[in-house]
XYZ file of C-alpha atoms in Angstrom:
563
model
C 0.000 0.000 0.000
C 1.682 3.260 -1.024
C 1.837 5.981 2.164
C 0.172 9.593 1.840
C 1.833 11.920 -0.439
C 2.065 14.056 1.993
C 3.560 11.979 4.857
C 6.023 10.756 1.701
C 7.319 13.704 1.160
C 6.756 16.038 4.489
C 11.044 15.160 5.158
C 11.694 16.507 1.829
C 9.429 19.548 1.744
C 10.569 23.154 2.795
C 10.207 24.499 5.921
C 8.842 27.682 7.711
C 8.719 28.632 11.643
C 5.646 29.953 12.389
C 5.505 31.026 15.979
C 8.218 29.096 16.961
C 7.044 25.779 15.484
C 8.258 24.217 12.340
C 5.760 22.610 9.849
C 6.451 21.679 6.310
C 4.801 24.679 4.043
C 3.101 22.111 2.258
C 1.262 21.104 5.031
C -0.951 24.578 5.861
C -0.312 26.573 2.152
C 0.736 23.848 -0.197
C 3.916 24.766 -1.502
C 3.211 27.718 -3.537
C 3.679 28.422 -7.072
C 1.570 31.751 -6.588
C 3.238 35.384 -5.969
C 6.423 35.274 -3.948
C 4.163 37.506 -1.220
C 1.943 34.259 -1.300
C 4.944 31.718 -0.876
C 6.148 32.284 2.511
C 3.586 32.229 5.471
C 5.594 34.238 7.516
C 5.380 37.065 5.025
C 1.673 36.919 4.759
C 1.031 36.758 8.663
C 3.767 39.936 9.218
C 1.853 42.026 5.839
C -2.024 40.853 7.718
C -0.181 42.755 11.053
C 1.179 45.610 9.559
C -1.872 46.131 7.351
C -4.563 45.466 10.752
C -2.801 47.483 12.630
C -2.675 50.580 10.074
C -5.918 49.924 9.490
C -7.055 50.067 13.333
C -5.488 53.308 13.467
C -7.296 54.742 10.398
C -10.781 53.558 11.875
C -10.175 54.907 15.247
C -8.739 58.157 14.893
C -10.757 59.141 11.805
C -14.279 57.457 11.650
C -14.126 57.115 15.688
C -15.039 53.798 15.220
C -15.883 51.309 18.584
C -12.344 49.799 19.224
C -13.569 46.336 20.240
C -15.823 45.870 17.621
C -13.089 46.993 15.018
C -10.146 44.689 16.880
C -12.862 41.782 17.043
C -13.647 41.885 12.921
C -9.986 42.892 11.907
C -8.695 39.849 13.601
C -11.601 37.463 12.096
C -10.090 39.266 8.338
C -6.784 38.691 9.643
C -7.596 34.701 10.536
C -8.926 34.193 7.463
C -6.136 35.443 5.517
C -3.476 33.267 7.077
C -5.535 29.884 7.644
C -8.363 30.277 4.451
C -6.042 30.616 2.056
C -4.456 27.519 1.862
C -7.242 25.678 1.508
C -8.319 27.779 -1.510
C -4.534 27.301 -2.664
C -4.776 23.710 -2.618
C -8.118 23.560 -4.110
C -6.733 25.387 -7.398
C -4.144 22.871 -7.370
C -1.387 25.903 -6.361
C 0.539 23.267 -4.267
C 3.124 20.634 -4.497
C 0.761 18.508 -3.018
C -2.285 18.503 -5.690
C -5.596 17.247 -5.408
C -4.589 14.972 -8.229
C -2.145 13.899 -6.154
C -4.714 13.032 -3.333
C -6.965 11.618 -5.683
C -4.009 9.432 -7.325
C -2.957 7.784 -3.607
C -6.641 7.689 -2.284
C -7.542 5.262 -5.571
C -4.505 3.131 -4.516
C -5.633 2.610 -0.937
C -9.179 1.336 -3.072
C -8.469 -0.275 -6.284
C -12.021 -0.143 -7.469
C -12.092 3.293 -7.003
C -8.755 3.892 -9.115
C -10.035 1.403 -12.162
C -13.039 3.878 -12.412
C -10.382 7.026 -12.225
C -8.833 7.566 -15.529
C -9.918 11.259 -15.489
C -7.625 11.500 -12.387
C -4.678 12.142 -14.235
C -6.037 15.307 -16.273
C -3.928 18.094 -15.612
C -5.581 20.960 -13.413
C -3.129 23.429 -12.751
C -1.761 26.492 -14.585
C 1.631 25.769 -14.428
C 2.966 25.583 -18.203
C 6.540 24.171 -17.220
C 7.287 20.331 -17.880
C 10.059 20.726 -15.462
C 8.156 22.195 -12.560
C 5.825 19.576 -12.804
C 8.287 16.713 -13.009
C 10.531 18.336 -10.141
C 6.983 18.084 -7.735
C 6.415 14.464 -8.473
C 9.907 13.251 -8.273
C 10.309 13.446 -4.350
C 7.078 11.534 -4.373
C 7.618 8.207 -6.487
C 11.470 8.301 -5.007
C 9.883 8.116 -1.593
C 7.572 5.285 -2.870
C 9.843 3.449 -4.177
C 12.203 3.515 -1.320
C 9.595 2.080 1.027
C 8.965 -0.552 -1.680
C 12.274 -1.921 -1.521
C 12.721 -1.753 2.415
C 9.421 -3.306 3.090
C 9.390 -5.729 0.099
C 12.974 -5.760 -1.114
C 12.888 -9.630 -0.727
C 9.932 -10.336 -2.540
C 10.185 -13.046 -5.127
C 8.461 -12.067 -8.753
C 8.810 -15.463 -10.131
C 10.952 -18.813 -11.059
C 13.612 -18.194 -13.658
C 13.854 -21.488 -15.912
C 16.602 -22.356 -18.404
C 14.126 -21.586 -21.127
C 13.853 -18.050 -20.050
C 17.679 -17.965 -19.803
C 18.931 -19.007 -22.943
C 15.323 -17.551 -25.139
C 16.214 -13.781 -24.607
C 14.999 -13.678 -21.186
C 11.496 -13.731 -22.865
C 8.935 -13.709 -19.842
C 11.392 -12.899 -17.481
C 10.503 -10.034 -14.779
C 14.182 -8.040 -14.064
C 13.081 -4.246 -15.189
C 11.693 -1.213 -14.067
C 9.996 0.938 -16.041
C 7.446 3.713 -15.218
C 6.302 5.315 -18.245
C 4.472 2.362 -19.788
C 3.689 -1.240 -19.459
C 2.529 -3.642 -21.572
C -0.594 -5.766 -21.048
C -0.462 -9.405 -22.521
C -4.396 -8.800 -23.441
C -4.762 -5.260 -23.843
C -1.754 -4.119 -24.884
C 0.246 -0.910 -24.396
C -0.408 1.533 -21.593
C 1.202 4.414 -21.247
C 0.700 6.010 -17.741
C -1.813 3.504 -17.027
C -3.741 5.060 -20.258
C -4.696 2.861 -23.337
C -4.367 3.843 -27.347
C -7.606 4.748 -27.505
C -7.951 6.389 -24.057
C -4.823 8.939 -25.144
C -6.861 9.630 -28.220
C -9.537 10.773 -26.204
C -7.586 12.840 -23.944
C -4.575 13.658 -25.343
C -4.663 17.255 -27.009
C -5.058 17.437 -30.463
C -3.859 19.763 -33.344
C -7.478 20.382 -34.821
C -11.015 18.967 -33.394
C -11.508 15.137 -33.320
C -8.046 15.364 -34.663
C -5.158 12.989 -33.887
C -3.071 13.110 -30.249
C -0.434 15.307 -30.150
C 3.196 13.624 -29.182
C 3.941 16.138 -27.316
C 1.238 15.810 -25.066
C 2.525 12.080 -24.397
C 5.743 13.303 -23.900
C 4.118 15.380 -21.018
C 2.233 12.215 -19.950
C 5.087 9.714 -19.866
C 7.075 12.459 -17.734
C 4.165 13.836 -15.689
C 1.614 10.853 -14.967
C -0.850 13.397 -15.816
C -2.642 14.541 -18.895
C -1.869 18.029 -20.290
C -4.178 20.908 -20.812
C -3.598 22.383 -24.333
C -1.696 25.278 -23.581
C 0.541 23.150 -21.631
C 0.948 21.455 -24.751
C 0.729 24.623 -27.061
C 3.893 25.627 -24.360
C 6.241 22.436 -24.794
C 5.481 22.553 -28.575
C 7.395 25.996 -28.626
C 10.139 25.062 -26.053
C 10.732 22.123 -28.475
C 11.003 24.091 -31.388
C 13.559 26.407 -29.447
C 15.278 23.963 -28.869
C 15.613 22.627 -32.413
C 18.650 24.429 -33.483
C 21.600 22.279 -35.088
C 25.493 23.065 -35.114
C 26.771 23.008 -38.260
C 29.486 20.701 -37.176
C 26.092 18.082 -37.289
C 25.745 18.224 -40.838
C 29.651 18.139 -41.740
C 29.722 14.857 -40.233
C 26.755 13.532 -42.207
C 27.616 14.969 -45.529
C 31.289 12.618 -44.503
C 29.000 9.549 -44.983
C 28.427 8.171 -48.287
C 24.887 9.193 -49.753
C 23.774 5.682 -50.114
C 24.613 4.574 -46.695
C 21.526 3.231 -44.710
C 19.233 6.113 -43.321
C 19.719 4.581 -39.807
C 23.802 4.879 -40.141
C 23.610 8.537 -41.047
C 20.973 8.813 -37.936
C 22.936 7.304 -35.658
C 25.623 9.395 -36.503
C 24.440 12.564 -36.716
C 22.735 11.321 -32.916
C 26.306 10.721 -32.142
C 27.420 14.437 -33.477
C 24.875 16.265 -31.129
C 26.663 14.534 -28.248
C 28.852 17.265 -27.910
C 26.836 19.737 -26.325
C 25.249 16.936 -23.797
C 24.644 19.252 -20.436
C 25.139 16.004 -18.469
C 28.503 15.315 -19.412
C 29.612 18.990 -18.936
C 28.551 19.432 -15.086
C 29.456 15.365 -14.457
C 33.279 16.448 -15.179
C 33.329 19.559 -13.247
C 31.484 17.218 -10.335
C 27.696 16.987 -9.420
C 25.672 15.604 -6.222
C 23.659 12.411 -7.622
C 20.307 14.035 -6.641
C 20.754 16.448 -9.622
C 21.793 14.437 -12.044
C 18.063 13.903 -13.783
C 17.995 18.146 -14.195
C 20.550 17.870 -16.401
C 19.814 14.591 -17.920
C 16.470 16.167 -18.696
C 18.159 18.980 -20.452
C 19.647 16.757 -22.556
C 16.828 15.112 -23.281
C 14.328 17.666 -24.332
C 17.564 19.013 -26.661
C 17.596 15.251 -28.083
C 14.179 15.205 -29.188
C 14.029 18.267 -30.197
C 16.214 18.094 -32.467
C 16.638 14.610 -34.364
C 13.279 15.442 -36.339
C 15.366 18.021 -38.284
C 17.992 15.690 -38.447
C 16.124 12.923 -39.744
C 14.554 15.304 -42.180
C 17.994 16.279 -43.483
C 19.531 12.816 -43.903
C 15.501 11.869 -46.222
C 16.304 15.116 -48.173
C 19.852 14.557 -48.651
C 19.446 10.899 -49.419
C 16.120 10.814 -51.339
C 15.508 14.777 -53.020
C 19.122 15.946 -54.017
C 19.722 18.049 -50.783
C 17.330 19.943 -50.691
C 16.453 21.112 -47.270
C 13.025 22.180 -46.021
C 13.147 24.749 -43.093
C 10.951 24.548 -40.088
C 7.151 26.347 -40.008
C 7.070 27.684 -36.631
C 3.313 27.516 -36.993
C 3.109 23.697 -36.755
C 3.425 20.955 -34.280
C 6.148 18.664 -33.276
C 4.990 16.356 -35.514
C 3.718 17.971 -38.578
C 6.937 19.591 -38.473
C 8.471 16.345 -38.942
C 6.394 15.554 -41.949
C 6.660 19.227 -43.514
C 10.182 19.198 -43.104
C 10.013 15.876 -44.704
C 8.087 17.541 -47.372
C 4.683 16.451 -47.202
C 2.237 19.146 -46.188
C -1.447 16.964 -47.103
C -3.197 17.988 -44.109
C -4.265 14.213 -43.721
C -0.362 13.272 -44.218
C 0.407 15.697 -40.864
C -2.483 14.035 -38.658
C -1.166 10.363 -39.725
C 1.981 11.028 -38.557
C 1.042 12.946 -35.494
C -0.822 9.495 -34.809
C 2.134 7.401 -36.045
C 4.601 9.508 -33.506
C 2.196 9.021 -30.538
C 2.051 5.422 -30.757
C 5.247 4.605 -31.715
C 6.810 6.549 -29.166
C 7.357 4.012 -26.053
C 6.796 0.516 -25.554
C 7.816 -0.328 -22.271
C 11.430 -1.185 -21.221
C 12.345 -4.470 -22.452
C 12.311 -4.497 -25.700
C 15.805 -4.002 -28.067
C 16.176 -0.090 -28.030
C 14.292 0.836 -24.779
C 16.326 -1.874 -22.919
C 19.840 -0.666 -25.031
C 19.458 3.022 -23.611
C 18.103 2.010 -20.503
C 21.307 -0.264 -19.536
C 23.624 2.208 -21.566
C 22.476 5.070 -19.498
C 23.011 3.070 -16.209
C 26.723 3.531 -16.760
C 25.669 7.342 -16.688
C 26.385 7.553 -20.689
C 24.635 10.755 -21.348
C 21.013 10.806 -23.733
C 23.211 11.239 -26.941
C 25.018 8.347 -26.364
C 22.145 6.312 -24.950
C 19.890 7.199 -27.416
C 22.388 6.434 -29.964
C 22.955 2.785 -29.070
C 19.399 2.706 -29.218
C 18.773 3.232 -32.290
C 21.724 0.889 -33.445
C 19.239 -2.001 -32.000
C 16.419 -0.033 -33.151
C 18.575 -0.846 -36.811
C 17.982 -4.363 -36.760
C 15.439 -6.290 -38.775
C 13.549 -7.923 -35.837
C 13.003 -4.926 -34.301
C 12.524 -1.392 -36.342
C 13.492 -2.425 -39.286
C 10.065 -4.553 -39.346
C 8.205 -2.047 -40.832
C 10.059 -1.723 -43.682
C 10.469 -5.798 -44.154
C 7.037 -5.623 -44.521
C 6.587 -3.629 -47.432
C 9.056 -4.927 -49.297
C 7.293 -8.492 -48.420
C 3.786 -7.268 -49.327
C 5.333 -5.683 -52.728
C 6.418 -9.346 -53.563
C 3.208 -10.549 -52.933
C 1.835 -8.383 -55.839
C 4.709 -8.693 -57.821
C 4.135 -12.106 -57.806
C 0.213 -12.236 -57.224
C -1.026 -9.094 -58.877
C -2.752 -6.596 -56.361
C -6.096 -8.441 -56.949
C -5.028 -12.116 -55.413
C -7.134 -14.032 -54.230
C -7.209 -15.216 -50.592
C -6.301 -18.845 -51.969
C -3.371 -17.441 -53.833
C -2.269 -15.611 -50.919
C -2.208 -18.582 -48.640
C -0.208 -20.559 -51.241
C 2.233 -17.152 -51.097
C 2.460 -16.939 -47.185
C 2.987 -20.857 -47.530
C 5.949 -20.356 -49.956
C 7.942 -17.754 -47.691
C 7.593 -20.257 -44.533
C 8.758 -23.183 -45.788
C 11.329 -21.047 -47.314
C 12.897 -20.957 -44.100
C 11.795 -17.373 -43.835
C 8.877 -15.072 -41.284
C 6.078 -13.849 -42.563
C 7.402 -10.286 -41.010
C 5.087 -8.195 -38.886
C 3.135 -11.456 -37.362
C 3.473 -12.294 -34.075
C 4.648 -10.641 -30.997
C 6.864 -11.824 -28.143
C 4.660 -10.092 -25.546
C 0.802 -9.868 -26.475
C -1.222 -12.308 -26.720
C -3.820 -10.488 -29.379
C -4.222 -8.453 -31.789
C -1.762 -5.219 -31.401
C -3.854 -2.062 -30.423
C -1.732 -0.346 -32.292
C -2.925 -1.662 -35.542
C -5.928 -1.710 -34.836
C -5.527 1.863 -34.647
C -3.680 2.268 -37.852
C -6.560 0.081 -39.436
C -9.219 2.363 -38.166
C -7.632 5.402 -39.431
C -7.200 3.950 -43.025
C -10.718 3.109 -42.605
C -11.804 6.222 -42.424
C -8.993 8.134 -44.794
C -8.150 5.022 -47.297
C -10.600 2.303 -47.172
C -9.950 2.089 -51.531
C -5.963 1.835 -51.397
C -4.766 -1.360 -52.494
C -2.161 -2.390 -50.362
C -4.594 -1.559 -47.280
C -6.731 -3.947 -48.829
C -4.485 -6.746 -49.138
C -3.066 -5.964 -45.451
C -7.037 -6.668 -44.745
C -6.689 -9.747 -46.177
C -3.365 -10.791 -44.564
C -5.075 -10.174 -41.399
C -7.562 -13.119 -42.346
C -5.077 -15.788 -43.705
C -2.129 -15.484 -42.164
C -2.793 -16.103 -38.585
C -4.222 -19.732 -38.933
C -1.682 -20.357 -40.874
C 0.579 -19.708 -37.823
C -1.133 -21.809 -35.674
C -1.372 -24.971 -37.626
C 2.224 -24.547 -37.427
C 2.331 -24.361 -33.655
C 5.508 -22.817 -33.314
C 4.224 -19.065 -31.780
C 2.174 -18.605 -29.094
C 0.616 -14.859 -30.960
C -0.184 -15.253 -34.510
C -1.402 -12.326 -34.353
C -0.133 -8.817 -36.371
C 1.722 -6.129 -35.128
C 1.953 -2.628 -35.510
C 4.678 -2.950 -38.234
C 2.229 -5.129 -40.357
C 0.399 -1.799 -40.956
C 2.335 1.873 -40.606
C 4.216 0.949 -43.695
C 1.354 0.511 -46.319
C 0.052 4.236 -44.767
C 3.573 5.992 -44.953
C 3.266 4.521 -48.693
C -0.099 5.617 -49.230
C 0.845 9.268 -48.517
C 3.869 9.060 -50.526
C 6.740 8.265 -48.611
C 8.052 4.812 -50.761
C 11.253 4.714 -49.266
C 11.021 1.691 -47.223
C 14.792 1.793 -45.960
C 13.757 5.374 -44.351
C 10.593 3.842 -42.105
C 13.337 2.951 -39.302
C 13.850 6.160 -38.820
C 11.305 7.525 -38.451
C 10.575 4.930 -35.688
C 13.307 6.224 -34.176
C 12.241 9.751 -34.077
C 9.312 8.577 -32.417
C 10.754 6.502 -29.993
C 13.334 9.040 -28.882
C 9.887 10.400 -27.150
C 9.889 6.836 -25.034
C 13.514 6.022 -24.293
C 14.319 9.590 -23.198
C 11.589 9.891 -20.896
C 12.840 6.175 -19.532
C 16.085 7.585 -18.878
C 15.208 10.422 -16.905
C 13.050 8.788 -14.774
C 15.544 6.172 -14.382
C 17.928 9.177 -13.045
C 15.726 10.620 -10.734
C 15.083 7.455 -8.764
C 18.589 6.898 -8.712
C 18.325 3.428 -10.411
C 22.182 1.722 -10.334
C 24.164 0.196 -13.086
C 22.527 -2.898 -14.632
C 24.574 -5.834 -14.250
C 23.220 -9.124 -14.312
C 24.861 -12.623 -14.092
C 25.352 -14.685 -16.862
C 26.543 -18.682 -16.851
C 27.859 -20.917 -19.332
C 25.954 -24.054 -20.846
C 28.027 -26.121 -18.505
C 26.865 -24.323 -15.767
C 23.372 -24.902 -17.153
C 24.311 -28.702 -17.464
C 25.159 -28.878 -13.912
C 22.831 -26.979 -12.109
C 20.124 -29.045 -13.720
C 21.796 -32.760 -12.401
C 21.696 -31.512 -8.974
C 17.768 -32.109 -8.259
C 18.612 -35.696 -9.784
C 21.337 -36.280 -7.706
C 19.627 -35.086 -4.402
């Protein structure tokens, strides 16, 4: 059970005397982000004084007002001031300790009440700063997860098998990760939120429109769900923050033209390391409590800036050099896609949608779990991030997407775009006993249907219900997975996202298929950089787990037969 916030944080809170007694300021104002006159209770009780007693004097000498009955209601005004206020303070959500907050620890003392609670994480105060916000809630989850590991430090999660050990740790429980977690039967949640929850409640760029990353960015950081200027606010910090050195660009242009979109990526990623904030104040020496400030710096730089980068290296590779400049008038992600140099209004909400989703995905899978253990050495988010997308590189993992539409162009190279479902099972036939994967199918985690497609197939429901390839993806969706399971050899036959985003990207005109990995990487910079953070403010240590030999294996497992 988690404690109070405020009894979680009351040793980490400020402090005032007030007549000689010390209370945490949280505990009568609430912290204060109002006027500085408003922040210290001190202040406010010396101003009520000076200001009663001035106005005793007034009253008396010139209206010849009755002195007790003007002492009596001055010092009723004078009460209220100092002990009302807070209250009204707190209920505007002016302190550290929000009524969100309250809310959010009251539903985990009654879990019935929290499943019903999803509108519990909608932002209610005024505050526009992402780091304010994040610096309130940090003393809070360290605090919670300090009493988790004292009180259940020894708690076991499970049996690890040989299976486990020598599969990829598939099913194995050895991470933590608080911006998302993935449900075997419902898929992704970020913050506790589902795909279709954020859509609701995320802001959007136009009405019924698509969620705006940068409102999940705010979510994965936050726990709580942005107002839209909050969002309207982080969109223009991001694009502040957006400016490249020059010294970026030599060190693409050094590359070959036709080397893979993700090399160039990853090293232009690599060429922004140089101004990492982190590694500056870590040589000149740092207490360990700051170090998420500055890894947060880093991070909002990061993504901030590889959607112009990745926009260079798709101009420089694909249209002869030619760079598109940012609009200032347009969102995080519609920048990406003008930039690109697609402005078809329905282009801009698909990849506001394709951003959102694709931006985090829990922490065990090949990039999130690459810059997670990277940045446990304390590698900055340049050279986290980088590594990350050097897994992200691989073809069972973000490369996936573009596998796929180079299989599902064979298919109607070979079939015509009009097969039949009959000819398409003798196709997905052919590639398996090929020795080859019917890419996009299956999933080492869910146990259904990816939410995430079935977003992506709702949208091209509604914007492309005519386009061939969707079609045939349509059909896919109805052969392939029996297929899979007369074959017995995956436990989910069941598609992806990456079966889907590459037939839309296509749709809209982006062909390239070697470029769709990196543009899951600008999404997932979103995800991995909000891991790594968080994974600084709670102080999580280096990851270093044990590893054994096949003749260990051999003879741990005779010892139960020996016994």
């Amino acid at each position: 059970m988690d404690a109070s916030p405020l009894s979680d944080s009351d040793s980490l809170a400020p402090r005032k005397r007030l007549f000689g007694r010390e209370r945490p300021i949280h505990a009568v104002l609430g912290g204060g982000k109002v006027a500085d006159v408003l922040l210290s209770r001190d202040t406010r009780i010396f101003a009520a004084i000076l200001f009663g007693s001035a106005a005793i004097w007034l009253l008396y000498k010139v209206v010849q007002y009755n002195v007790v009955t003007l002492f009596c209601q001055l010092f009723t005004a004078t009460m209220l001031v100092i002990f009302i206020w807070p209250t009204v303070a707190e209920f505007f959500n002016w302190g550290s300790v929000s009524m969100t907050s309250k809310l959010q620890w009251r539903a985990a003392q009654h879990p019935s009440l929290g499943e019903s609670l999803h509108w519990r994480q909608v932002e209610t105060t005024s505050d526009l700063e992402l780091h304010t916000q994040l610096k309130e809630l940090i003393p809070e989850k360290h605090g919670r997860l300090n009493k988790l590991k004292s009180k259940h430090g020894k708690v076991e999660l499970g049996n690890i098998t040989v299976e486990m050990v020598v599969g990829g740790m598939s099913g194995l429980t050895g991470l933590l990760c608080e911006t998302s977690l993935i449900d075997p039967e419902e898929g992704i949640l970020f913050r506790g939120l589902s795909i279709s929850e954020c859509q609701k409640l995320l802001p959007a760029a136009k009405p019924d429109g698509e969620p705006l990353p940068e409102g999940l960015l705010w979510l994965l950081l936050t726990e709580k769900v942005p107002s839209n200027e909050q969002v309207d606010s982080l969109s223009k910090e991001l694009r502040r923050r957006a400016t490249i050195p020059d010294h970026v660009y030599q060190t693409i242009n050094a590359l070959p033209v036709n080397a893979h979109p993700m090399t160039q990526f990853a090293t232009g990623v690599m060429a922004l390391q140089v101004q990492s904030e982190f590694q500056k104040v870590y040589e000149k020496g740092i207490h360990k409590s700051k170090y998420w400030e500055h890894t947060y710096e880093d991070s909002l730089n990061l993504i901030a800036q590889i959607p112009v980068v990745a926009a260079y290296i798709y101009r420089r590779i694909y249209k002869n050099g030619h760079v598109i400049p940012m609009d200032d008038s347009l969102d995080y992600a519609g920048n990406f896609a003008h930039m690109l140099g697609f402005d078809n209004p329905e282009m801009l909400e698909f990849m506001r949608l394709y951003v959102t989703i694709h931006s985090d995905h829990e922490g065990g899978n090949v990039s999130a779990h690459t810059g997670h253990i990277v940045a446990s050495a304390l590698s900055d988010p340049y050279l986290s991030f980088a590594a990350a997308l050097n897994g992200l590189a691989g073809p069972l993992h973000g490369m996936v997407n573009q596998e796929v539409l180079v299989w599902i162009k064979s298919v109607v190279d070979e079939c015509g775009e009009d097969v039949s479902k009959e000819n398409l099972e003798d196709f997905v036939w052919k590639t398996l006993n090929g020795g080859k994967i019917v890419p996009g199918f299956g999933h080492e985690v869910l146990r259904k249907t990816d939410p995430r497609y079935t977003c992506l197939r709702e949208f091209a429901l509604k914007h492309l219900p005519d386009d061939p390839l969707f079609k045939l993806v349509s059909d896919l969706y109805e052969v392939v997975p029996p297929i899979l399971l007369e074959l017995g050899k995956i436990k989910n036959p069941w598609p992806d996202i990456d079966a889907h985003s590459g037939v839309l990207l296509n749709h809209y005109g982006l062909t390239e298929a070697q470029y769709y990995p990196v543009i899951f990487g600008v999404s997932r910079a979103i995800g991995i950089c909000s891991q790594i953070v968080w994974d600084r403010a709670l102080g999580l240590p280096l990851e270093r787990p044990r590893s054994v030999t096949i003749e260990w294996l051999e003879n741990y497992c005779k010892k139960p037969a020996q016994d």
